[in-house]
Amino acid sequence: MEVKEEVEFKLEKEDNMKNLILESPLPDCVKSEPCWLGIDEAGRGPVLGPMVYGICFSPISMKEKFGEMGFADSKTLTEEQRESIFDRINEANEMMGWIVEVLSPTFISTSMLRRTKYNLNALSHDCAIRLVALAIERGANIAEVYVDTVGDPTKYQEKLKGIFPAIDITVAKKADALYPIVSAASICAKVTRDKAVKKWKFQEEINTEDLQYGSGYPADPNTKSFLANNMDYVFGFPQFVRFSWSTAAIILEKDAAPVKWEDDDEDENADKSNMALTSFFCKKDYNPKMDRHIYFKDRCIETVQKL
């Protein structure tokens, strides 16, 4: 099976609520020669679909040949152009390798709504770090890393340097336009996200015939229409939607069933200083009627007995 076909097959067959790693075979040259590696993402801003982080790496000795392949920032290319370049990347598998991680909308939203603060920048940093570590684990000889910045470039560079002290790290704004290796990573990420969105499997009962959801960005009219027409009054949005985005949250607050918590009517001035910590995590005796619906299991939503 060709690499591109394998990507499409896995995106179609795998559980799209979970994160997914996709990767090309590694040529021997990336293991035996020092390599430069680029990192970029696709789908950071949309309220719909996954975010994809990608890396691409190739021997430093082949930089000139690599640059002749005509890479550019994926955002400046048409979908057809990106597909064509992605095909060329896979055809040149004797001189480069790539790895992408598909971060599901469910993972993104549940991560951002943790009790402890975990914002999109931190999530992005951790994903980039995982991918570099994975390339090294696979045997790639990484000597240089180039990253399109997320947040403050100086702090991000210091963070990466602290984790990978033996690697020369460069974090820059618009790195995808400055370094061909980052442009290649950008194309791998963007093509993968496009395919993931097109091949999305809706587990909810949504009629996908002639379904239009646009780019996924909140300002897109088709995206607005999709959100307005595919919200369940009780359960909210399908898993395709990042429910932690303010766009989705505003619609839920306005149009979904109101939620009243048990402690809403409690005296705010009640003395809770003597409450045992374990009282916040008490479990009742097992009752099969209390088994959670698959909707809640899929979204990692736990039953809270007491707050």
PDB file of C-alpha atoms in Angstrom:
ATOM      1  CA  MET A   1       0.000   0.000   0.000  1.00  0.00           C
ATOM      2  CA  GLU A   2       1.353   3.449  -0.947  1.00  0.00           C
ATOM      3  CA  VAL A   3       2.027   5.882   1.918  1.00  0.00           C
ATOM      4  CA  LYS A   4      -0.712   8.291   0.777  1.00  0.00           C
ATOM      5  CA  GLU A   5      -3.240   5.455   0.501  1.00  0.00           C
ATOM      6  CA  GLU A   6      -2.242   4.198   3.943  1.00  0.00           C
ATOM      7  CA  VAL A   7      -2.843   7.676   5.417  1.00  0.00           C
ATOM      8  CA  GLU A   8      -6.327   7.789   3.880  1.00  0.00           C
ATOM      9  CA  PHE A   9      -7.099   4.246   5.037  1.00  0.00           C
ATOM     10  CA  LYS A  10      -6.102   4.928   8.660  1.00  0.00           C
ATOM     11  CA  LEU A  11      -7.952   8.230   8.785  1.00  0.00           C
ATOM     12  CA  GLU A  12     -11.078   6.465   7.572  1.00  0.00           C
ATOM     13  CA  LYS A  13     -10.816   3.385   9.797  1.00  0.00           C
ATOM     14  CA  GLU A  14      -9.403   4.701  13.062  1.00  0.00           C
ATOM     15  CA  ASP A  15     -11.511   6.072  15.919  1.00  0.00           C
ATOM     16  CA  ASN A  16     -11.574   9.795  15.232  1.00  0.00           C
ATOM     17  CA  MET A  17     -12.213  10.608  18.896  1.00  0.00           C
ATOM     18  CA  LYS A  18      -8.652   9.537  19.659  1.00  0.00           C
ATOM     19  CA  ASN A  19      -5.355  11.058  18.620  1.00  0.00           C
ATOM     20  CA  LEU A  20      -3.558   9.344  15.775  1.00  0.00           C
ATOM     21  CA  ILE A  21       0.096   9.128  14.701  1.00  0.00           C
ATOM     22  CA  LEU A  22       0.836   8.740  10.992  1.00  0.00           C
ATOM     23  CA  GLU A  23       4.325   8.445   9.560  1.00  0.00           C
ATOM     24  CA  SER A  24       6.364   7.629   6.498  1.00  0.00           C
ATOM     25  CA  PRO A  25       9.066   4.961   6.326  1.00  0.00           C
ATOM     26  CA  LEU A  26      12.475   6.273   7.426  1.00  0.00           C
ATOM     27  CA  PRO A  27      15.252   6.100   4.838  1.00  0.00           C
ATOM     28  CA  ASP A  28      18.664   4.946   6.027  1.00  0.00           C
ATOM     29  CA  CYS A  29      20.243   8.333   5.295  1.00  0.00           C
ATOM     30  CA  VAL A  30      18.255  10.103   8.049  1.00  0.00           C
ATOM     31  CA  LYS A  31      19.660   7.609  10.529  1.00  0.00           C
ATOM     32  CA  SER A  32      23.275   7.781   9.409  1.00  0.00           C
ATOM     33  CA  GLU A  33      23.585  11.511   8.613  1.00  0.00           C
ATOM     34  CA  PRO A  34      22.848  14.621  10.728  1.00  0.00           C
ATOM     35  CA  CYS A  35      19.407  15.963   9.803  1.00  0.00           C
ATOM     36  CA  TRP A  36      17.457  19.171   9.974  1.00  0.00           C
ATOM     37  CA  LEU A  37      13.845  18.924  11.099  1.00  0.00           C
ATOM     38  CA  GLY A  38      10.922  21.319  10.634  1.00  0.00           C
ATOM     39  CA  ILE A  39       7.751  21.584  12.738  1.00  0.00           C
ATOM     40  CA  ASP A  40       4.430  23.192  11.842  1.00  0.00           C
ATOM     41  CA  GLU A  41       0.710  22.762  12.451  1.00  0.00           C
ATOM     42  CA  ALA A  42      -2.585  22.974  10.596  1.00  0.00           C
ATOM     43  CA  GLY A  43      -6.049  23.684  11.958  1.00  0.00           C
ATOM     44  CA  ARG A  44      -5.208  25.678  15.073  1.00  0.00           C
ATOM     45  CA  GLY A  45      -8.055  28.173  14.720  1.00  0.00           C
ATOM     46  CA  PRO A  46     -11.098  26.236  13.403  1.00  0.00           C
ATOM     47  CA  VAL A  47     -13.981  25.316  15.673  1.00  0.00           C
ATOM     48  CA  LEU A  48     -14.476  22.127  13.626  1.00  0.00           C
ATOM     49  CA  GLY A  49     -12.245  19.101  13.175  1.00  0.00           C
ATOM     50  CA  PRO A  50      -8.813  18.091  14.440  1.00  0.00           C
ATOM     51  CA  MET A  51      -5.609  20.043  14.745  1.00  0.00           C
ATOM     52  CA  VAL A  52      -2.637  18.349  13.087  1.00  0.00           C
ATOM     53  CA  TYR A  53       1.022  18.786  13.993  1.00  0.00           C
ATOM     54  CA  GLY A  54       3.639  17.671  11.508  1.00  0.00           C
ATOM     55  CA  ILE A  55       7.398  17.246  11.275  1.00  0.00           C
ATOM     56  CA  CYS A  56       9.589  16.620   8.261  1.00  0.00           C
ATOM     57  CA  PHE A  57      13.298  15.796   8.368  1.00  0.00           C
ATOM     58  CA  SER A  58      16.107  15.250   5.884  1.00  0.00           C
ATOM     59  CA  PRO A  59      19.936  15.104   5.877  1.00  0.00           C
ATOM     60  CA  ILE A  60      21.609  18.514   6.157  1.00  0.00           C
ATOM     61  CA  SER A  61      23.899  17.478   3.321  1.00  0.00           C
ATOM     62  CA  MET A  62      20.856  17.445   1.014  1.00  0.00           C
ATOM     63  CA  LYS A  63      19.602  20.951   1.876  1.00  0.00           C
ATOM     64  CA  GLU A  64      20.239  22.311  -1.606  1.00  0.00           C
ATOM     65  CA  LYS A  65      18.473  19.402  -3.284  1.00  0.00           C
ATOM     66  CA  PHE A  66      15.653  19.672  -0.748  1.00  0.00           C
ATOM     67  CA  GLY A  67      15.207  23.369  -1.522  1.00  0.00           C
ATOM     68  CA  GLU A  68      14.835  22.636  -5.233  1.00  0.00           C
ATOM     69  CA  MET A  69      11.580  20.755  -4.578  1.00  0.00           C
ATOM     70  CA  GLY A  70       9.625  24.016  -4.455  1.00  0.00           C
ATOM     71  CA  PHE A  71       8.176  23.884  -0.947  1.00  0.00           C
ATOM     72  CA  ALA A  72       6.092  26.820   0.272  1.00  0.00           C
ATOM     73  CA  ASP A  73       3.867  27.647   3.219  1.00  0.00           C
ATOM     74  CA  SER A  74       0.793  25.440   2.845  1.00  0.00           C
ATOM     75  CA  LYS A  75      -1.512  28.410   3.475  1.00  0.00           C
ATOM     76  CA  THR A  76      -0.319  30.047   0.239  1.00  0.00           C
ATOM     77  CA  LEU A  77      -1.088  26.973  -1.878  1.00  0.00           C
ATOM     78  CA  THR A  78      -4.286  25.545  -3.279  1.00  0.00           C
ATOM     79  CA  GLU A  79      -5.483  22.139  -2.153  1.00  0.00           C
ATOM     80  CA  GLU A  80      -4.408  20.646  -5.500  1.00  0.00           C
ATOM     81  CA  GLN A  81      -0.920  22.149  -5.166  1.00  0.00           C
ATOM     82  CA  ARG A  82      -0.546  20.794  -1.628  1.00  0.00           C
ATOM     83  CA  GLU A  83      -1.638  17.339  -2.751  1.00  0.00           C
ATOM     84  CA  SER A  84       0.877  17.428  -5.604  1.00  0.00           C
ATOM     85  CA  ILE A  85       3.749  18.440  -3.307  1.00  0.00           C
ATOM     86  CA  PHE A  86       2.734  15.816  -0.739  1.00  0.00           C
ATOM     87  CA  ASP A  87       2.972  13.216  -3.515  1.00  0.00           C
ATOM     88  CA  ARG A  88       6.473  14.465  -4.337  1.00  0.00           C
ATOM     89  CA  ILE A  89       7.461  14.243  -0.672  1.00  0.00           C
ATOM     90  CA  ASN A  90       6.436  10.591  -0.579  1.00  0.00           C
ATOM     91  CA  GLU A  91       8.143   9.875  -3.910  1.00  0.00           C
ATOM     92  CA  ALA A  92      11.382  11.317  -2.496  1.00  0.00           C
ATOM     93  CA  ASN A  93      11.333   8.878   0.417  1.00  0.00           C
ATOM     94  CA  GLU A  94      15.009   8.067  -0.109  1.00  0.00           C
ATOM     95  CA  MET A  95      15.975  11.508   1.271  1.00  0.00           C
ATOM     96  CA  MET A  96      13.327  12.479   3.843  1.00  0.00           C
ATOM     97  CA  GLY A  97      10.807  11.275   6.377  1.00  0.00           C
ATOM     98  CA  TRP A  98       7.757  12.789   8.056  1.00  0.00           C
ATOM     99  CA  ILE A  99       5.492  12.175  11.051  1.00  0.00           C
ATOM    100  CA  VAL A 100       2.165  13.816  11.920  1.00  0.00           C
ATOM    101  CA  GLU A 101      -0.068  13.658  14.975  1.00  0.00           C
ATOM    102  CA  VAL A 102      -3.798  14.195  14.554  1.00  0.00           C
ATOM    103  CA  LEU A 103      -5.268  15.776  17.706  1.00  0.00           C
ATOM    104  CA  SER A 104      -8.990  15.025  17.940  1.00  0.00           C
ATOM    105  CA  PRO A 105     -11.520  17.780  18.716  1.00  0.00           C
ATOM    106  CA  THR A 106     -12.538  15.816  21.833  1.00  0.00           C
ATOM    107  CA  PHE A 107      -8.940  15.703  23.079  1.00  0.00           C
ATOM    108  CA  ILE A 108      -8.427  19.413  22.390  1.00  0.00           C
ATOM    109  CA  SER A 109     -11.582  20.469  24.226  1.00  0.00           C
ATOM    110  CA  THR A 110     -11.246  18.165  27.234  1.00  0.00           C
ATOM    111  CA  SER A 111      -7.595  19.233  27.587  1.00  0.00           C
ATOM    112  CA  MET A 112      -8.447  22.924  27.531  1.00  0.00           C
ATOM    113  CA  LEU A 113     -11.278  22.482  30.060  1.00  0.00           C
ATOM    114  CA  ARG A 114      -9.148  20.726  32.659  1.00  0.00           C
ATOM    115  CA  ARG A 115      -9.309  21.931  36.253  1.00  0.00           C
ATOM    116  CA  THR A 116      -5.652  22.895  35.940  1.00  0.00           C
ATOM    117  CA  LYS A 117      -4.924  25.418  33.207  1.00  0.00           C
ATOM    118  CA  TYR A 118      -3.787  23.827  29.953  1.00  0.00           C
ATOM    119  CA  ASN A 119      -4.193  26.217  27.061  1.00  0.00           C
ATOM    120  CA  LEU A 120      -3.758  25.703  23.336  1.00  0.00           C
ATOM    121  CA  ASN A 121      -0.170  26.971  23.375  1.00  0.00           C
ATOM    122  CA  ALA A 122       0.860  24.441  26.018  1.00  0.00           C
ATOM    123  CA  LEU A 123      -0.941  21.697  24.113  1.00  0.00           C
ATOM    124  CA  SER A 124       0.877  22.703  20.915  1.00  0.00           C
ATOM    125  CA  HIS A 125       4.265  22.794  22.635  1.00  0.00           C
ATOM    126  CA  ASP A 126       3.762  19.329  24.103  1.00  0.00           C
ATOM    127  CA  CYS A 127       2.739  17.906  20.731  1.00  0.00           C
ATOM    128  CA  ALA A 128       5.807  19.370  19.010  1.00  0.00           C
ATOM    129  CA  ILE A 129       8.059  17.956  21.732  1.00  0.00           C
ATOM    130  CA  ARG A 130       6.449  14.505  21.392  1.00  0.00           C
ATOM    131  CA  LEU A 131       7.062  14.473  17.642  1.00  0.00           C
ATOM    132  CA  VAL A 132      10.738  15.452  17.915  1.00  0.00           C
ATOM    133  CA  ALA A 133      11.231  12.809  20.599  1.00  0.00           C
ATOM    134  CA  LEU A 134       9.437  10.255  18.407  1.00  0.00           C
ATOM    135  CA  ALA A 135      11.688  10.994  15.427  1.00  0.00           C
ATOM    136  CA  ILE A 136      14.742  10.483  17.646  1.00  0.00           C
ATOM    137  CA  GLU A 137      13.213   7.295  19.073  1.00  0.00           C
ATOM    138  CA  ARG A 138      12.706   6.005  15.513  1.00  0.00           C
ATOM    139  CA  GLY A 139      16.434   6.446  14.935  1.00  0.00           C
ATOM    140  CA  ALA A 140      16.588   9.769  13.069  1.00  0.00           C
ATOM    141  CA  ASN A 141      19.824  11.675  13.677  1.00  0.00           C
ATOM    142  CA  ILE A 142      18.355  15.115  14.419  1.00  0.00           C
ATOM    143  CA  ALA A 143      20.944  17.925  14.639  1.00  0.00           C
ATOM    144  CA  GLU A 144      18.859  21.022  13.812  1.00  0.00           C
ATOM    145  CA  VAL A 145      15.222  21.877  14.548  1.00  0.00           C
ATOM    146  CA  TYR A 146      13.248  24.751  12.983  1.00  0.00           C
ATOM    147  CA  VAL A 147       9.879  25.680  14.437  1.00  0.00           C
ATOM    148  CA  ASP A 148       7.106  28.080  13.470  1.00  0.00           C
ATOM    149  CA  THR A 149       6.552  29.784  16.808  1.00  0.00           C
ATOM    150  CA  VAL A 150       3.568  29.371  19.082  1.00  0.00           C
ATOM    151  CA  GLY A 151       3.620  32.165  21.636  1.00  0.00           C
ATOM    152  CA  ASP A 152       6.823  34.003  22.537  1.00  0.00           C
ATOM    153  CA  PRO A 153       9.612  32.632  20.265  1.00  0.00           C
ATOM    154  CA  THR A 154      12.405  33.294  22.776  1.00  0.00           C
ATOM    155  CA  LYS A 155      10.672  31.442  25.622  1.00  0.00           C
ATOM    156  CA  TYR A 156       9.627  28.606  23.308  1.00  0.00           C
ATOM    157  CA  GLN A 157      13.189  28.235  22.023  1.00  0.00           C
ATOM    158  CA  GLU A 158      14.560  28.153  25.577  1.00  0.00           C
ATOM    159  CA  LYS A 159      11.995  25.497  26.504  1.00  0.00           C
ATOM    160  CA  LEU A 160      12.950  23.273  23.554  1.00  0.00           C
ATOM    161  CA  LYS A 161      16.669  23.813  24.164  1.00  0.00           C
ATOM    162  CA  GLY A 162      16.228  22.693  27.753  1.00  0.00           C
ATOM    163  CA  ILE A 163      14.610  19.445  26.598  1.00  0.00           C
ATOM    164  CA  PHE A 164      16.932  18.815  23.617  1.00  0.00           C
ATOM    165  CA  PRO A 165      20.265  20.391  24.676  1.00  0.00           C
ATOM    166  CA  ALA A 166      22.304  18.600  21.999  1.00  0.00           C
ATOM    167  CA  ILE A 167      20.177  19.962  19.132  1.00  0.00           C
ATOM    168  CA  ASP A 168      20.503  23.392  17.506  1.00  0.00           C
ATOM    169  CA  ILE A 169      17.028  24.940  17.923  1.00  0.00           C
ATOM    170  CA  THR A 170      15.610  27.830  15.872  1.00  0.00           C
ATOM    171  CA  VAL A 171      12.144  29.181  16.713  1.00  0.00           C
ATOM    172  CA  ALA A 172      10.927  31.965  14.442  1.00  0.00           C
ATOM    173  CA  LYS A 173       7.807  33.759  13.307  1.00  0.00           C
ATOM    174  CA  LYS A 174       6.772  32.782   9.770  1.00  0.00           C
ATOM    175  CA  ALA A 175       9.282  29.914   9.838  1.00  0.00           C
ATOM    176  CA  ASP A 176       7.096  28.124   7.292  1.00  0.00           C
ATOM    177  CA  ALA A 177       7.983  30.856   4.796  1.00  0.00           C
ATOM    178  CA  LEU A 178      11.674  31.035   5.781  1.00  0.00           C
ATOM    179  CA  TYR A 179      12.775  27.402   5.956  1.00  0.00           C
ATOM    180  CA  PRO A 180      11.808  24.793   3.320  1.00  0.00           C
ATOM    181  CA  ILE A 181      11.920  22.014   5.898  1.00  0.00           C
ATOM    182  CA  VAL A 182       9.173  23.795   7.894  1.00  0.00           C
ATOM    183  CA  SER A 183       7.204  24.363   4.682  1.00  0.00           C
ATOM    184  CA  ALA A 184       7.340  20.619   4.020  1.00  0.00           C
ATOM    185  CA  ALA A 185       6.105  19.900   7.551  1.00  0.00           C
ATOM    186  CA  SER A 186       3.323  22.437   7.004  1.00  0.00           C
ATOM    187  CA  ILE A 187       2.202  20.641   3.838  1.00  0.00           C
ATOM    188  CA  CYS A 188       2.214  17.227   5.551  1.00  0.00           C
ATOM    189  CA  ALA A 189       0.092  18.627   8.393  1.00  0.00           C
ATOM    190  CA  LYS A 190      -2.336  20.510   6.155  1.00  0.00           C
ATOM    191  CA  VAL A 191      -2.910  17.641   3.702  1.00  0.00           C
ATOM    192  CA  THR A 192      -3.527  15.274   6.625  1.00  0.00           C
ATOM    193  CA  ARG A 193      -6.040  17.651   8.233  1.00  0.00           C
ATOM    194  CA  ASP A 194      -7.868  18.145   4.912  1.00  0.00           C
ATOM    195  CA  LYS A 195      -8.188  14.380   4.526  1.00  0.00           C
ATOM    196  CA  ALA A 196      -9.264  13.908   8.147  1.00  0.00           C
ATOM    197  CA  VAL A 197     -12.033  16.484   7.752  1.00  0.00           C
ATOM    198  CA  LYS A 198     -13.249  15.048   4.450  1.00  0.00           C
ATOM    199  CA  LYS A 199     -13.279  11.479   5.772  1.00  0.00           C
ATOM    200  CA  TRP A 200     -14.784  12.311   9.167  1.00  0.00           C
ATOM    201  CA  LYS A 201     -17.046   9.576  10.511  1.00  0.00           C
ATOM    202  CA  PHE A 202     -20.017  11.051  12.353  1.00  0.00           C
ATOM    203  CA  GLN A 203     -21.076   8.647  15.105  1.00  0.00           C
ATOM    204  CA  GLU A 204     -24.103  10.838  15.711  1.00  0.00           C
ATOM    205  CA  GLU A 205     -27.108  10.432  13.435  1.00  0.00           C
ATOM    206  CA  ILE A 206     -26.244  13.235  11.047  1.00  0.00           C
ATOM    207  CA  ASN A 207     -27.262  13.158   7.416  1.00  0.00           C
ATOM    208  CA  THR A 208     -23.960  13.650   5.598  1.00  0.00           C
ATOM    209  CA  GLU A 209     -25.486  13.797   2.118  1.00  0.00           C
ATOM    210  CA  ASP A 210     -24.721  17.242   0.699  1.00  0.00           C
ATOM    211  CA  LEU A 211     -23.399  18.242   4.123  1.00  0.00           C
ATOM    212  CA  GLN A 212     -21.468  21.502   3.975  1.00  0.00           C
ATOM    213  CA  TYR A 213     -19.408  22.681   6.942  1.00  0.00           C
ATOM    214  CA  GLY A 214     -16.965  24.990   5.179  1.00  0.00           C
ATOM    215  CA  SER A 215     -13.445  25.675   6.401  1.00  0.00           C
ATOM    216  CA  GLY A 216     -14.306  25.154  10.061  1.00  0.00           C
ATOM    217  CA  TYR A 217     -13.385  28.744  10.949  1.00  0.00           C
ATOM    218  CA  PRO A 218     -16.020  30.548  13.044  1.00  0.00           C
ATOM    219  CA  ALA A 219     -16.550  33.314  10.464  1.00  0.00           C
ATOM    220  CA  ASP A 220     -17.315  30.898   7.610  1.00  0.00           C
ATOM    221  CA  PRO A 221     -21.070  31.007   6.740  1.00  0.00           C
ATOM    222  CA  ASN A 222     -21.163  27.249   6.075  1.00  0.00           C
ATOM    223  CA  THR A 223     -19.522  26.588   9.437  1.00  0.00           C
ATOM    224  CA  LYS A 224     -22.049  28.839  11.176  1.00  0.00           C
ATOM    225  CA  SER A 225     -24.875  27.007   9.432  1.00  0.00           C
ATOM    226  CA  PHE A 226     -23.477  23.600  10.440  1.00  0.00           C
ATOM    227  CA  LEU A 227     -23.245  24.642  14.094  1.00  0.00           C
ATOM    228  CA  ALA A 228     -26.757  26.067  14.089  1.00  0.00           C
ATOM    229  CA  ASN A 229     -28.315  22.995  12.459  1.00  0.00           C
ATOM    230  CA  ASN A 230     -26.423  20.223  14.262  1.00  0.00           C
ATOM    231  CA  MET A 231     -26.783  20.996  17.936  1.00  0.00           C
ATOM    232  CA  ASP A 232     -28.767  18.600  20.097  1.00  0.00           C
ATOM    233  CA  TYR A 233     -30.824  20.443  22.721  1.00  0.00           C
ATOM    234  CA  VAL A 234     -29.583  18.127  25.505  1.00  0.00           C
ATOM    235  CA  PHE A 235     -26.278  16.642  24.328  1.00  0.00           C
ATOM    236  CA  GLY A 236     -24.906  19.623  22.440  1.00  0.00           C
ATOM    237  CA  PHE A 237     -22.637  19.261  19.437  1.00  0.00           C
ATOM    238  CA  PRO A 238     -21.257  16.211  17.609  1.00  0.00           C
ATOM    239  CA  GLN A 239     -17.668  15.210  18.329  1.00  0.00           C
ATOM    240  CA  PHE A 240     -16.562  17.044  15.198  1.00  0.00           C
ATOM    241  CA  VAL A 241     -16.978  20.321  17.114  1.00  0.00           C
ATOM    242  CA  ARG A 242     -14.431  21.737  19.560  1.00  0.00           C
ATOM    243  CA  PHE A 243     -16.913  22.511  22.315  1.00  0.00           C
ATOM    244  CA  SER A 244     -14.321  24.469  24.308  1.00  0.00           C
ATOM    245  CA  TRP A 245     -14.249  27.194  21.613  1.00  0.00           C
ATOM    246  CA  SER A 246     -16.171  30.336  22.608  1.00  0.00           C
ATOM    247  CA  THR A 247     -18.126  30.122  19.330  1.00  0.00           C
ATOM    248  CA  ALA A 248     -19.620  26.784  20.417  1.00  0.00           C
ATOM    249  CA  ALA A 249     -19.968  27.765  24.063  1.00  0.00           C
ATOM    250  CA  ILE A 250     -22.032  30.861  23.203  1.00  0.00           C
ATOM    251  CA  ILE A 251     -24.450  28.802  21.077  1.00  0.00           C
ATOM    252  CA  LEU A 252     -24.822  26.188  23.835  1.00  0.00           C
ATOM    253  CA  GLU A 253     -25.495  28.823  26.460  1.00  0.00           C
ATOM    254  CA  LYS A 254     -28.079  30.495  24.247  1.00  0.00           C
ATOM    255  CA  ASP A 255     -29.899  27.545  22.644  1.00  0.00           C
ATOM    256  CA  ALA A 256     -29.153  24.344  24.581  1.00  0.00           C
ATOM    257  CA  ALA A 257     -30.945  23.002  27.662  1.00  0.00           C
ATOM    258  CA  PRO A 258     -30.041  25.010  30.762  1.00  0.00           C
ATOM    259  CA  VAL A 259     -28.094  23.147  33.435  1.00  0.00           C
ATOM    260  CA  LYS A 260     -28.818  23.634  37.117  1.00  0.00           C
ATOM    261  CA  TRP A 261     -26.245  22.271  39.543  1.00  0.00           C
ATOM    262  CA  GLU A 262     -27.310  20.822  42.887  1.00  0.00           C
ATOM    263  CA  ASP A 263     -25.375  23.409  44.879  1.00  0.00           C
ATOM    264  CA  ASP A 264     -26.877  26.403  43.103  1.00  0.00           C
ATOM    265  CA  ASP A 265     -29.253  27.028  46.000  1.00  0.00           C
ATOM    266  CA  GLU A 266     -26.805  26.337  48.784  1.00  0.00           C
ATOM    267  CA  ASP A 267     -25.896  29.088  51.156  1.00  0.00           C
ATOM    268  CA  GLU A 268     -22.748  30.645  49.737  1.00  0.00           C
ATOM    269  CA  ASN A 269     -21.678  31.564  53.223  1.00  0.00           C
ATOM    270  CA  ALA A 270     -21.918  28.010  54.564  1.00  0.00           C
ATOM    271  CA  ASP A 271     -18.835  26.894  56.470  1.00  0.00           C
ATOM    272  CA  LYS A 272     -17.120  24.223  54.397  1.00  0.00           C
ATOM    273  CA  SER A 273     -13.745  24.416  56.116  1.00  0.00           C
ATOM    274  CA  ASN A 274     -14.344  21.164  58.048  1.00  0.00           C
ATOM    275  CA  MET A 275     -15.328  19.076  55.035  1.00  0.00           C
ATOM    276  CA  ALA A 276     -13.045  16.093  54.435  1.00  0.00           C
ATOM    277  CA  LEU A 277     -11.252  16.088  51.103  1.00  0.00           C
ATOM    278  CA  THR A 278     -12.579  12.592  50.376  1.00  0.00           C
ATOM    279  CA  SER A 279     -16.138  13.883  50.565  1.00  0.00           C
ATOM    280  CA  PHE A 280     -15.622  15.496  47.174  1.00  0.00           C
ATOM    281  CA  PHE A 281     -14.956  12.105  45.588  1.00  0.00           C
ATOM    282  CA  CYS A 282     -17.492   9.841  47.258  1.00  0.00           C
ATOM    283  CA  LYS A 283     -18.949   7.015  45.193  1.00  0.00           C
ATOM    284  CA  LYS A 284     -22.325   5.488  45.744  1.00  0.00           C
ATOM    285  CA  ASP A 285     -22.922   1.750  45.718  1.00  0.00           C
ATOM    286  CA  TYR A 286     -22.865   0.363  42.222  1.00  0.00           C
ATOM    287  CA  ASN A 287     -26.185   0.500  40.434  1.00  0.00           C
ATOM    288  CA  PRO A 288     -26.409  -0.733  36.820  1.00  0.00           C
ATOM    289  CA  LYS A 289     -28.986   1.963  36.157  1.00  0.00           C
ATOM    290  CA  MET A 290     -26.215   4.448  36.793  1.00  0.00           C
ATOM    291  CA  ASP A 291     -24.040   3.088  33.978  1.00  0.00           C
ATOM    292  CA  ARG A 292     -22.943   5.968  31.775  1.00  0.00           C
ATOM    293  CA  HIS A 293     -24.234   6.332  28.244  1.00  0.00           C
ATOM    294  CA  ILE A 294     -21.614   5.820  25.529  1.00  0.00           C
ATOM    295  CA  TYR A 295     -21.939   9.534  24.731  1.00  0.00           C
ATOM    296  CA  PHE A 296     -20.338  10.392  28.077  1.00  0.00           C
ATOM    297  CA  LYS A 297     -17.750   7.610  27.925  1.00  0.00           C
ATOM    298  CA  ASP A 298     -16.570   8.723  24.493  1.00  0.00           C
ATOM    299  CA  ARG A 299     -16.042  12.252  25.741  1.00  0.00           C
ATOM    300  CA  CYS A 300     -14.282  11.169  28.936  1.00  0.00           C
ATOM    301  CA  ILE A 301     -17.032  12.836  31.016  1.00  0.00           C
ATOM    302  CA  GLU A 302     -17.091  11.456  34.552  1.00  0.00           C
ATOM    303  CA  THR A 303     -20.040  11.395  36.947  1.00  0.00           C
ATOM    304  CA  VAL A 304     -19.589  13.871  39.777  1.00  0.00           C
ATOM    305  CA  GLN A 305     -21.341  12.859  42.984  1.00  0.00           C
ATOM    306  CA  LYS A 306     -20.351  15.841  45.101  1.00  0.00           C
ATOM    307  CA  LEU A 307     -18.502  19.097  44.543  1.00  0.00           C
TER     308      LEU A 307
END
